Amino acid sequence: MIIFYEKKTGRIKGTVDGRIHSKEHLKIWIGDKKKTGRLVVQWKPVRWFTEQEDELPKECLNACDEEGNSLARNADFEADHSQKKIFFELDKKPMDVYKYKVDLKTKRLVKK
Amino acid sequence: MSYKIIISKPGYNALTETDPDNLIFSSDYNTLKYYAEGSIAIDLNDGTSFEESIAHSLGYKPIFFTYHKWTPESFYVLMNRSWADAGYYIHVHTFVDNNYLRIKVRQDQTRDLQGTIKYKIFKNSTGL
């Protein structure tokens, strides 16, 4: 999720929803760039799994089978942010983001 | 030689089926390609107008949908949306150009109104 907020008040103006944001998404801006700040929260893989759904240890992430195909087939993701629990809930209900505002000092979400 | 991708519905042969109603997907037919989606908060706090813009930066006018809801309505309405009653009107509109999706709200009286807009922007060009 990308959150756009007023630089003066921390009020959230709008969002770009999603877990992984491409370079094109990062070109999107809501409002006046001089007055609007942005919080980009990407999701990252934290656990990898093989085709048989066995967890793949981190040291084996680059391992391949005899045909050279990666053993990693699937992954669990979580938000790459100190408030990952909040973003986990916002991923399910993105419109709840407007119950928060951005703390201008810490750039963390706080309840309004 | 050109290639294509066809996924047929269960019970239909993807290699021979010609009716697009029996296909889940065919690269022979254009589809809407997702670009971005999100939301905008409307805050008409003691004012008569509200404007916001989303810089989509695509360089052309994309196909888009926007839906609008006032607090505390429980439903979203496909925009554009206008309504009037005895003594007042409100217009909620969206416009698109080569670089921006713009949202404008106009009312003839000063009322505190809050709402949200959900937008979906596609890679497909309107061709306009």
PDB file of N, CA, C and O in Angstrom, chain B residues 1-70:
ATOM      1  N   MET B   1       5.514 -16.615 -37.738  1.00  0.00           N
ATOM      2  CA  MET B   1       4.484 -17.406 -37.053  1.00  0.00           C
ATOM      3  C   MET B   1       4.086 -16.668 -35.780  1.00  0.00           C
ATOM      4  O   MET B   1       4.932 -16.176 -35.056  1.00  0.00           O
ATOM      5  N   SER B   2       2.797 -16.557 -35.537  1.00  0.00           N
ATOM      6  CA  SER B   2       2.365 -15.898 -34.313  1.00  0.00           C
ATOM      7  C   SER B   2       1.842 -16.958 -33.354  1.00  0.00           C
ATOM      8  O   SER B   2       1.398 -18.025 -33.764  1.00  0.00           O
ATOM      9  N   TYR B   3       1.901 -16.606 -32.081  1.00  0.00           N
ATOM     10  CA  TYR B   3       1.431 -17.522 -31.049  1.00  0.00           C
ATOM     11  C   TYR B   3       0.281 -16.865 -30.308  1.00  0.00           C
ATOM     12  O   TYR B   3       0.146 -15.639 -30.299  1.00  0.00           O
ATOM     13  N   LYS B   4      -0.534 -17.685 -29.704  1.00  0.00           N
ATOM     14  CA  LYS B   4      -1.586 -17.142 -28.861  1.00  0.00           C
ATOM     15  C   LYS B   4      -1.826 -18.064 -27.678  1.00  0.00           C
ATOM     16  O   LYS B   4      -1.411 -19.232 -27.675  1.00  0.00           O
ATOM     17  N   ILE B   5      -2.504 -17.477 -26.687  1.00  0.00           N
ATOM     18  CA  ILE B   5      -2.852 -18.234 -25.489  1.00  0.00           C
ATOM     19  C   ILE B   5      -4.365 -18.328 -25.436  1.00  0.00           C
ATOM     20  O   ILE B   5      -5.057 -17.311 -25.557  1.00  0.00           O
ATOM     21  N   ILE B   6      -4.868 -19.550 -25.269  1.00  0.00           N
ATOM     22  CA  ILE B   6      -6.313 -19.743 -25.141  1.00  0.00           C
ATOM     23  C   ILE B   6      -6.564 -20.669 -23.962  1.00  0.00           C
ATOM     24  O   ILE B   6      -5.917 -21.711 -23.831  1.00  0.00           O
ATOM     25  N   ILE B   7      -7.459 -20.253 -23.087  1.00  0.00           N
ATOM     26  CA  ILE B   7      -7.893 -21.101 -21.971  1.00  0.00           C
ATOM     27  C   ILE B   7      -9.390 -21.297 -22.130  1.00  0.00           C
ATOM     28  O   ILE B   7     -10.156 -20.335 -22.096  1.00  0.00           O
ATOM     29  N   SER B   8      -9.788 -22.532 -22.312  1.00  0.00           N
ATOM     30  CA  SER B   8     -11.221 -22.766 -22.529  1.00  0.00           C
ATOM     31  C   SER B   8     -11.899 -23.137 -21.216  1.00  0.00           C
ATOM     32  O   SER B   8     -11.260 -23.527 -20.244  1.00  0.00           O
ATOM     33  N   LYS B   9     -13.213 -23.019 -21.220  1.00  0.00           N
ATOM     34  CA  LYS B   9     -14.000 -23.451 -20.057  1.00  0.00           C
ATOM     35  C   LYS B   9     -14.001 -24.979 -20.028  1.00  0.00           C
ATOM     36  O   LYS B   9     -13.784 -25.641 -21.060  1.00  0.00           O
ATOM     37  N   PRO B  10     -14.284 -25.534 -18.818  1.00  0.00           N
ATOM     38  CA  PRO B  10     -14.344 -27.006 -18.751  1.00  0.00           C
ATOM     39  C   PRO B  10     -15.337 -27.551 -19.769  1.00  0.00           C
ATOM     40  O   PRO B  10     -16.427 -27.017 -19.947  1.00  0.00           O
ATOM     41  N   GLY B  11     -14.910 -28.623 -20.453  1.00  0.00           N
ATOM     42  CA  GLY B  11     -15.803 -29.247 -21.429  1.00  0.00           C
ATOM     43  C   GLY B  11     -15.622 -28.727 -22.847  1.00  0.00           C
ATOM     44  O   GLY B  11     -16.286 -29.192 -23.763  1.00  0.00           O
ATOM     45  N   TYR B  12     -14.744 -27.770 -23.039  1.00  0.00           N
ATOM     46  CA  TYR B  12     -14.518 -27.206 -24.375  1.00  0.00           C
ATOM     47  C   TYR B  12     -13.056 -27.371 -24.761  1.00  0.00           C
ATOM     48  O   TYR B  12     -12.176 -27.281 -23.925  1.00  0.00           O
ATOM     49  N   ASN B  13     -12.827 -27.612 -26.058  1.00  0.00           N
ATOM     50  CA  ASN B  13     -11.473 -27.832 -26.545  1.00  0.00           C
ATOM     51  C   ASN B  13     -10.849 -26.499 -26.919  1.00  0.00           C
ATOM     52  O   ASN B  13     -11.290 -25.829 -27.861  1.00  0.00           O
ATOM     53  N   ALA B  14      -9.792 -26.121 -26.225  1.00  0.00           N
ATOM     54  CA  ALA B  14      -9.149 -24.828 -26.480  1.00  0.00           C
ATOM     55  C   ALA B  14      -8.575 -24.753 -27.886  1.00  0.00           C
ATOM     56  O   ALA B  14      -8.455 -23.681 -28.469  1.00  0.00           O
ATOM     57  N   LEU B  15      -8.224 -25.897 -28.470  1.00  0.00           N
ATOM     58  CA  LEU B  15      -7.588 -25.883 -29.796  1.00  0.00           C
ATOM     59  C   LEU B  15      -8.602 -25.629 -30.912  1.00  0.00           C
ATOM     60  O   LEU B  15      -8.242 -25.154 -31.982  1.00  0.00           O
ATOM     61  N   THR B  16      -9.878 -25.967 -30.658  1.00  0.00           N
ATOM     62  CA  THR B  16     -10.853 -25.891 -31.748  1.00  0.00           C
ATOM     63  C   THR B  16     -12.018 -24.941 -31.454  1.00  0.00           C
ATOM     64  O   THR B  16     -12.763 -24.594 -32.376  1.00  0.00           O
ATOM     65  N   GLU B  17     -12.204 -24.526 -30.212  1.00  0.00           N
ATOM     66  CA  GLU B  17     -13.365 -23.704 -29.867  1.00  0.00           C
ATOM     67  C   GLU B  17     -13.272 -22.326 -30.497  1.00  0.00           C
ATOM     68  O   GLU B  17     -12.227 -21.673 -30.448  1.00  0.00           O
ATOM     69  N   THR B  18     -14.347 -21.875 -31.104  1.00  0.00           N
ATOM     70  CA  THR B  18     -14.364 -20.578 -31.790  1.00  0.00           C
ATOM     71  C   THR B  18     -15.293 -19.579 -31.104  1.00  0.00           C
ATOM     72  O   THR B  18     -15.232 -18.382 -31.389  1.00  0.00           O
ATOM     73  N   ASP B  19     -16.176 -20.046 -30.230  1.00  0.00           N
ATOM     74  CA  ASP B  19     -17.113 -19.141 -29.574  1.00  0.00           C
ATOM     75  C   ASP B  19     -16.440 -18.531 -28.336  1.00  0.00           C
ATOM     76  O   ASP B  19     -16.130 -19.261 -27.385  1.00  0.00           O
ATOM     77  N   PRO B  20     -16.211 -17.209 -28.307  1.00  0.00           N
ATOM     78  CA  PRO B  20     -15.522 -16.614 -27.150  1.00  0.00           C
ATOM     79  C   PRO B  20     -16.292 -16.775 -25.842  1.00  0.00           C
ATOM     80  O   PRO B  20     -15.710 -16.697 -24.778  1.00  0.00           O
ATOM     81  N   ASP B  21     -17.602 -17.043 -25.922  1.00  0.00           N
ATOM     82  CA  ASP B  21     -18.368 -17.258 -24.688  1.00  0.00           C
ATOM     83  C   ASP B  21     -17.941 -18.553 -23.996  1.00  0.00           C
ATOM     84  O   ASP B  21     -18.229 -18.749 -22.814  1.00  0.00           O
ATOM     85  N   ASN B  22     -17.283 -19.434 -24.712  1.00  0.00           N
ATOM     86  CA  ASN B  22     -16.854 -20.698 -24.133  1.00  0.00           C
ATOM     87  C   ASN B  22     -15.384 -20.685 -23.729  1.00  0.00           C
ATOM     88  O   ASN B  22     -14.804 -21.723 -23.439  1.00  0.00           O
ATOM     89  N   LEU B  23     -14.808 -19.501 -23.725  1.00  0.00           N
ATOM     90  CA  LEU B  23     -13.408 -19.350 -23.353  1.00  0.00           C
ATOM     91  C   LEU B  23     -13.291 -18.537 -22.084  1.00  0.00           C
ATOM     92  O   LEU B  23     -14.048 -17.581 -21.878  1.00  0.00           O
ATOM     93  N   ILE B  24     -12.314 -18.913 -21.240  1.00  0.00           N
ATOM     94  CA  ILE B  24     -12.007 -18.094 -20.058  1.00  0.00           C
ATOM     95  C   ILE B  24     -11.109 -16.940 -20.485  1.00  0.00           C
ATOM     96  O   ILE B  24     -11.261 -15.813 -20.027  1.00  0.00           O
ATOM     97  N   PHE B  25     -10.191 -17.239 -21.387  1.00  0.00           N
ATOM     98  CA  PHE B  25      -9.258 -16.213 -21.838  1.00  0.00           C
ATOM     99  C   PHE B  25      -8.787 -16.556 -23.238  1.00  0.00           C
ATOM    100  O   PHE B  25      -8.560 -17.718 -23.562  1.00  0.00           O
ATOM    101  N   SER B  26      -8.653 -15.523 -24.091  1.00  0.00           N
ATOM    102  CA  SER B  26      -8.033 -15.694 -25.399  1.00  0.00           C
ATOM    103  C   SER B  26      -7.255 -14.444 -25.729  1.00  0.00           C
ATOM    104  O   SER B  26      -7.782 -13.334 -25.666  1.00  0.00           O
ATOM    105  N   SER B  27      -6.005 -14.639 -26.141  1.00  0.00           N
ATOM    106  CA  SER B  27      -5.195 -13.468 -26.510  1.00  0.00           C
ATOM    107  C   SER B  27      -5.654 -12.853 -27.829  1.00  0.00           C
ATOM    108  O   SER B  27      -5.164 -11.803 -28.227  1.00  0.00           O
ATOM    109  N   ASP B  28      -6.612 -13.485 -28.498  1.00  0.00           N
ATOM    110  CA  ASP B  28      -7.194 -12.893 -29.713  1.00  0.00           C
ATOM    111  C   ASP B  28      -8.059 -11.689 -29.366  1.00  0.00           C
ATOM    112  O   ASP B  28      -8.334 -10.851 -30.226  1.00  0.00           O
ATOM    113  N   TYR B  29      -8.543 -11.626 -28.133  1.00  0.00           N
ATOM    114  CA  TYR B  29      -9.462 -10.551 -27.733  1.00  0.00           C
ATOM    115  C   TYR B  29      -8.793  -9.683 -26.678  1.00  0.00           C
ATOM    116  O   TYR B  29      -8.164 -10.178 -25.759  1.00  0.00           O
ATOM    117  N   ASN B  30      -8.978  -8.392 -26.848  1.00  0.00           N
ATOM    118  CA  ASN B  30      -8.385  -7.474 -25.884  1.00  0.00           C
ATOM    119  C   ASN B  30      -9.069  -7.611 -24.527  1.00  0.00           C
ATOM    120  O   ASN B  30     -10.251  -7.940 -24.454  1.00  0.00           O
ATOM    121  N   THR B  31      -8.333  -7.379 -23.471  1.00  0.00           N
ATOM    122  CA  THR B  31      -8.903  -7.430 -22.124  1.00  0.00           C
ATOM    123  C   THR B  31      -8.466  -6.169 -21.381  1.00  0.00           C
ATOM    124  O   THR B  31      -7.516  -5.501 -21.772  1.00  0.00           O
ATOM    125  N   LEU B  32      -9.181  -5.870 -20.323  1.00  0.00           N
ATOM    126  CA  LEU B  32      -8.759  -4.758 -19.484  1.00  0.00           C
ATOM    127  C   LEU B  32      -7.538  -5.207 -18.673  1.00  0.00           C
ATOM    128  O   LEU B  32      -7.559  -6.259 -18.046  1.00  0.00           O
ATOM    129  N   LYS B  33      -6.515  -4.401 -18.748  1.00  0.00           N
ATOM    130  CA  LYS B  33      -5.281  -4.749 -18.027  1.00  0.00           C
ATOM    131  C   LYS B  33      -5.121  -3.803 -16.858  1.00  0.00           C
ATOM    132  O   LYS B  33      -4.968  -2.597 -17.025  1.00  0.00           O
ATOM    133  N   TYR B  34      -5.107  -4.373 -15.684  1.00  0.00           N
ATOM    134  CA  TYR B  34      -5.027  -3.596 -14.454  1.00  0.00           C
ATOM    135  C   TYR B  34      -3.738  -2.779 -14.396  1.00  0.00           C
ATOM    136  O   TYR B  34      -2.657  -3.260 -14.717  1.00  0.00           O
ATOM    137  N   TYR B  35      -3.856  -1.524 -13.944  1.00  0.00           N
ATOM    138  CA  TYR B  35      -2.676  -0.684 -13.742  1.00  0.00           C
ATOM    139  C   TYR B  35      -2.546  -0.315 -12.267  1.00  0.00           C
ATOM    140  O   TYR B  35      -1.524  -0.585 -11.637  1.00  0.00           O
ATOM    141  N   ALA B  36      -3.597   0.294 -11.705  1.00  0.00           N
ATOM    142  CA  ALA B  36      -3.542   0.689 -10.286  1.00  0.00           C
ATOM    143  C   ALA B  36      -4.947   0.885  -9.756  1.00  0.00           C
ATOM    144  O   ALA B  36      -5.860   1.220 -10.497  1.00  0.00           O
ATOM    145  N   GLU B  37      -5.087   0.666  -8.472  1.00  0.00           N
ATOM    146  CA  GLU B  37      -6.356   0.975  -7.817  1.00  0.00           C
ATOM    147  C   GLU B  37      -6.078   1.503  -6.425  1.00  0.00           C
ATOM    148  O   GLU B  37      -5.014   1.243  -5.856  1.00  0.00           O
ATOM    149  N   GLY B  38      -7.029   2.253  -5.899  1.00  0.00           N
ATOM    150  CA  GLY B  38      -6.851   2.803  -4.558  1.00  0.00           C
ATOM    151  C   GLY B  38      -8.050   3.626  -4.164  1.00  0.00           C
ATOM    152  O   GLY B  38      -9.159   3.400  -4.668  1.00  0.00           O
ATOM    153  N   SER B  39      -7.834   4.589  -3.302  1.00  0.00           N
ATOM    154  CA  SER B  39      -8.950   5.379  -2.790  1.00  0.00           C
ATOM    155  C   SER B  39      -8.507   6.823  -2.537  1.00  0.00           C
ATOM    156  O   SER B  39      -7.321   7.123  -2.459  1.00  0.00           O
ATOM    157  N   ILE B  40      -9.492   7.684  -2.439  1.00  0.00           N
ATOM    158  CA  ILE B  40      -9.274   9.101  -2.131  1.00  0.00           C
ATOM    159  C   ILE B  40     -10.279   9.492  -1.058  1.00  0.00           C
ATOM    160  O   ILE B  40     -11.457   9.094  -1.133  1.00  0.00           O
ATOM    161  N   ALA B  41      -9.857  10.245  -0.084  1.00  0.00           N
ATOM    162  CA  ALA B  41     -10.770  10.760   0.940  1.00  0.00           C
ATOM    163  C   ALA B  41     -11.277  12.131   0.518  1.00  0.00           C
ATOM    164  O   ALA B  41     -10.499  12.990   0.130  1.00  0.00           O
ATOM    165  N   ILE B  42     -12.605  12.310   0.567  1.00  0.00           N
ATOM    166  CA  ILE B  42     -13.193  13.621   0.278  1.00  0.00           C
ATOM    167  C   ILE B  42     -13.485  14.303   1.606  1.00  0.00           C
ATOM    168  O   ILE B  42     -14.118  13.721   2.485  1.00  0.00           O
ATOM    169  N   ASP B  43     -13.015  15.536   1.740  1.00  0.00           N
ATOM    170  CA  ASP B  43     -13.267  16.276   2.975  1.00  0.00           C
ATOM    171  C   ASP B  43     -13.737  17.675   2.601  1.00  0.00           C
ATOM    172  O   ASP B  43     -12.921  18.558   2.344  1.00  0.00           O
ATOM    173  N   LEU B  44     -15.020  17.861   2.543  1.00  0.00           N
ATOM    174  CA  LEU B  44     -15.605  19.173   2.259  1.00  0.00           C
ATOM    175  C   LEU B  44     -15.881  19.825   3.601  1.00  0.00           C
ATOM    176  O   LEU B  44     -17.001  19.884   4.062  1.00  0.00           O
ATOM    177  N   ASN B  45     -14.827  20.301   4.205  1.00  0.00           N
ATOM    178  CA  ASN B  45     -14.954  20.830   5.546  1.00  0.00           C
ATOM    179  C   ASN B  45     -15.235  22.316   5.460  1.00  0.00           C
ATOM    180  O   ASN B  45     -14.345  23.110   5.212  1.00  0.00           O
ATOM    181  N   ASP B  46     -16.512  22.644   5.616  1.00  0.00           N
ATOM    182  CA  ASP B  46     -16.896  24.050   5.634  1.00  0.00           C
ATOM    183  C   ASP B  46     -16.598  24.735   4.294  1.00  0.00           C
ATOM    184  O   ASP B  46     -16.240  25.903   4.250  1.00  0.00           O
ATOM    185  N   GLY B  47     -16.725  24.006   3.211  1.00  0.00           N
ATOM    186  CA  GLY B  47     -16.409  24.589   1.910  1.00  0.00           C
ATOM    187  C   GLY B  47     -17.428  24.207   0.868  1.00  0.00           C
ATOM    188  O   GLY B  47     -18.312  23.393   1.114  1.00  0.00           O
ATOM    189  N   THR B  48     -17.280  24.781  -0.292  1.00  0.00           N
ATOM    190  CA  THR B  48     -18.216  24.488  -1.369  1.00  0.00           C
ATOM    191  C   THR B  48     -17.585  23.655  -2.478  1.00  0.00           C
ATOM    192  O   THR B  48     -18.274  23.244  -3.392  1.00  0.00           O
ATOM    193  N   SER B  49     -16.290  23.421  -2.398  1.00  0.00           N
ATOM    194  CA  SER B  49     -15.686  22.640  -3.475  1.00  0.00           C
ATOM    195  C   SER B  49     -14.498  21.847  -2.957  1.00  0.00           C
ATOM    196  O   SER B  49     -13.923  22.148  -1.916  1.00  0.00           O
ATOM    197  N   PHE B  50     -14.207  20.801  -3.707  1.00  0.00           N
ATOM    198  CA  PHE B  50     -13.086  19.922  -3.368  1.00  0.00           C
ATOM    199  C   PHE B  50     -12.486  19.450  -4.683  1.00  0.00           C
ATOM    200  O   PHE B  50     -13.201  19.123  -5.622  1.00  0.00           O
ATOM    201  N   GLU B  51     -11.161  19.442  -4.745  1.00  0.00           N
ATOM    202  CA  GLU B  51     -10.493  18.920  -5.943  1.00  0.00           C
ATOM    203  C   GLU B  51      -9.315  18.081  -5.519  1.00  0.00           C
ATOM    204  O   GLU B  51      -8.611  18.429  -4.562  1.00  0.00           O
ATOM    205  N   GLU B  52      -9.098  16.986  -6.217  1.00  0.00           N
ATOM    206  CA  GLU B  52      -7.924  16.174  -5.966  1.00  0.00           C
ATOM    207  C   GLU B  52      -7.484  15.556  -7.282  1.00  0.00           C
ATOM    208  O   GLU B  52      -8.312  15.351  -8.172  1.00  0.00           O
ATOM    209  N   SER B  53      -6.214  15.291  -7.395  1.00  0.00           N
ATOM    210  CA  SER B  53      -5.731  14.705  -8.634  1.00  0.00           C
ATOM    211  C   SER B  53      -4.824  13.519  -8.328  1.00  0.00           C
ATOM    212  O   SER B  53      -4.138  13.487  -7.313  1.00  0.00           O
ATOM    213  N   ILE B  54      -4.874  12.554  -9.231  1.00  0.00           N
ATOM    214  CA  ILE B  54      -3.987  11.391  -9.150  1.00  0.00           C
ATOM    215  C   ILE B  54      -3.114  11.435 -10.399  1.00  0.00           C
ATOM    216  O   ILE B  54      -3.625  11.355 -11.520  1.00  0.00           O
ATOM    217  N   ALA B  55      -1.808  11.587 -10.205  1.00  0.00           N
ATOM    218  CA  ALA B  55      -0.891  11.602 -11.345  1.00  0.00           C
ATOM    219  C   ALA B  55      -0.640  10.167 -11.768  1.00  0.00           C
ATOM    220  O   ALA B  55       0.122   9.453 -11.119  1.00  0.00           O
ATOM    221  N   HIS B  56      -1.333   9.730 -12.836  1.00  0.00           N
ATOM    222  CA  HIS B  56      -1.155   8.345 -13.267  1.00  0.00           C
ATOM    223  C   HIS B  56       0.087   8.204 -14.158  1.00  0.00           C
ATOM    224  O   HIS B  56       0.645   7.124 -14.279  1.00  0.00           O
ATOM    225  N   SER B  57       0.490   9.341 -14.799  1.00  0.00           N
ATOM    226  CA  SER B  57       1.761   9.385 -15.566  1.00  0.00           C
ATOM    227  C   SER B  57       1.832   8.395 -16.712  1.00  0.00           C
ATOM    228  O   SER B  57       2.931   7.941 -17.062  1.00  0.00           O
ATOM    229  N   LEU B  58       0.706   8.011 -17.294  1.00  0.00           N
ATOM    230  CA  LEU B  58       0.738   7.042 -18.396  1.00  0.00           C
ATOM    231  C   LEU B  58       1.012   7.697 -19.746  1.00  0.00           C
ATOM    232  O   LEU B  58       1.401   7.019 -20.692  1.00  0.00           O
ATOM    233  N   GLY B  59       0.775   9.014 -19.857  1.00  0.00           N
ATOM    234  CA  GLY B  59       1.036   9.697 -21.131  1.00  0.00           C
ATOM    235  C   GLY B  59      -0.106   9.579 -22.130  1.00  0.00           C
ATOM    236  O   GLY B  59       0.007  10.019 -23.273  1.00  0.00           O
ATOM    237  N   TYR B  60      -1.202   8.958 -21.695  1.00  0.00           N
ATOM    238  CA  TYR B  60      -2.395   8.871 -22.542  1.00  0.00           C
ATOM    239  C   TYR B  60      -3.587   8.785 -21.605  1.00  0.00           C
ATOM    240  O   TYR B  60      -3.432   8.647 -20.395  1.00  0.00           O
ATOM    241  N   LYS B  61      -4.809   8.859 -22.192  1.00  0.00           N
ATOM    242  CA  LYS B  61      -6.015   8.830 -21.360  1.00  0.00           C
ATOM    243  C   LYS B  61      -6.438   7.374 -21.141  1.00  0.00           C
ATOM    244  O   LYS B  61      -6.942   6.732 -22.059  1.00  0.00           O
ATOM    245  N   PRO B  62      -6.267   6.855 -19.940  1.00  0.00           N
ATOM    246  CA  PRO B  62      -6.571   5.437 -19.723  1.00  0.00           C
ATOM    247  C   PRO B  62      -8.043   5.214 -19.422  1.00  0.00           C
ATOM    248  O   PRO B  62      -8.759   6.125 -19.012  1.00  0.00           O
ATOM    249  N   ILE B  63      -8.487   3.989 -19.634  1.00  0.00           N
ATOM    250  CA  ILE B  63      -9.822   3.587 -19.169  1.00  0.00           C
ATOM    251  C   ILE B  63      -9.773   3.535 -17.643  1.00  0.00           C
ATOM    252  O   ILE B  63      -8.790   3.068 -17.059  1.00  0.00           O
ATOM    253  N   PHE B  64     -10.835   4.036 -17.006  1.00  0.00           N
ATOM    254  CA  PHE B  64     -10.861   4.027 -15.545  1.00  0.00           C
ATOM    255  C   PHE B  64     -12.299   3.892 -15.063  1.00  0.00           C
ATOM    256  O   PHE B  64     -13.250   4.129 -15.815  1.00  0.00           O
ATOM    257  N   PHE B  65     -12.440   3.502 -13.818  1.00  0.00           N
ATOM    258  CA  PHE B  65     -13.734   3.512 -13.130  1.00  0.00           C
ATOM    259  C   PHE B  65     -13.527   4.193 -11.787  1.00  0.00           C
ATOM    260  O   PHE B  65     -12.491   4.020 -11.147  1.00  0.00           O
ATOM    261  N   THR B  66     -14.525   4.959 -11.374  1.00  0.00           N
ATOM    262  CA  THR B  66     -14.498   5.523 -10.029  1.00  0.00           C
ATOM    263  C   THR B  66     -15.852   5.316  -9.377  1.00  0.00           C
ATOM    264  O   THR B  66     -16.893   5.400 -10.033  1.00  0.00           O
ATOM    265  N   TYR B  67     -15.811   5.023  -8.095  1.00  0.00           N
ATOM    266  CA  TYR B  67     -17.021   4.803  -7.309  1.00  0.00           C
ATOM    267  C   TYR B  67     -16.974   5.747  -6.119  1.00  0.00           C
ATOM    268  O   TYR B  67     -15.907   5.993  -5.546  1.00  0.00           O
ATOM    269  N   HIS B  68     -18.148   6.232  -5.732  1.00  0.00           N
ATOM    270  CA  HIS B  68     -18.209   7.255  -4.694  1.00  0.00           C
ATOM    271  C   HIS B  68     -19.206   6.884  -3.596  1.00  0.00           C
ATOM    272  O   HIS B  68     -20.249   6.291  -3.858  1.00  0.00           O
ATOM    273  N   LYS B  69     -18.868   7.262  -2.367  1.00  0.00           N
ATOM    274  CA  LYS B  69     -19.765   7.012  -1.231  1.00  0.00           C
ATOM    275  C   LYS B  69     -19.617   8.172  -0.261  1.00  0.00           C
ATOM    276  O   LYS B  69     -18.506   8.572   0.086  1.00  0.00           O
ATOM    277  N   TRP B  70     -20.769   8.718   0.201  1.00  0.00           N
ATOM    278  CA  TRP B  70     -20.716   9.685   1.288  1.00  0.00           C
ATOM    279  C   TRP B  70     -20.777   8.926   2.602  1.00  0.00           C
ATOM    280  O   TRP B  70     -21.375   7.856   2.686  1.00  0.00           O
TER     281      TRP B  70
END
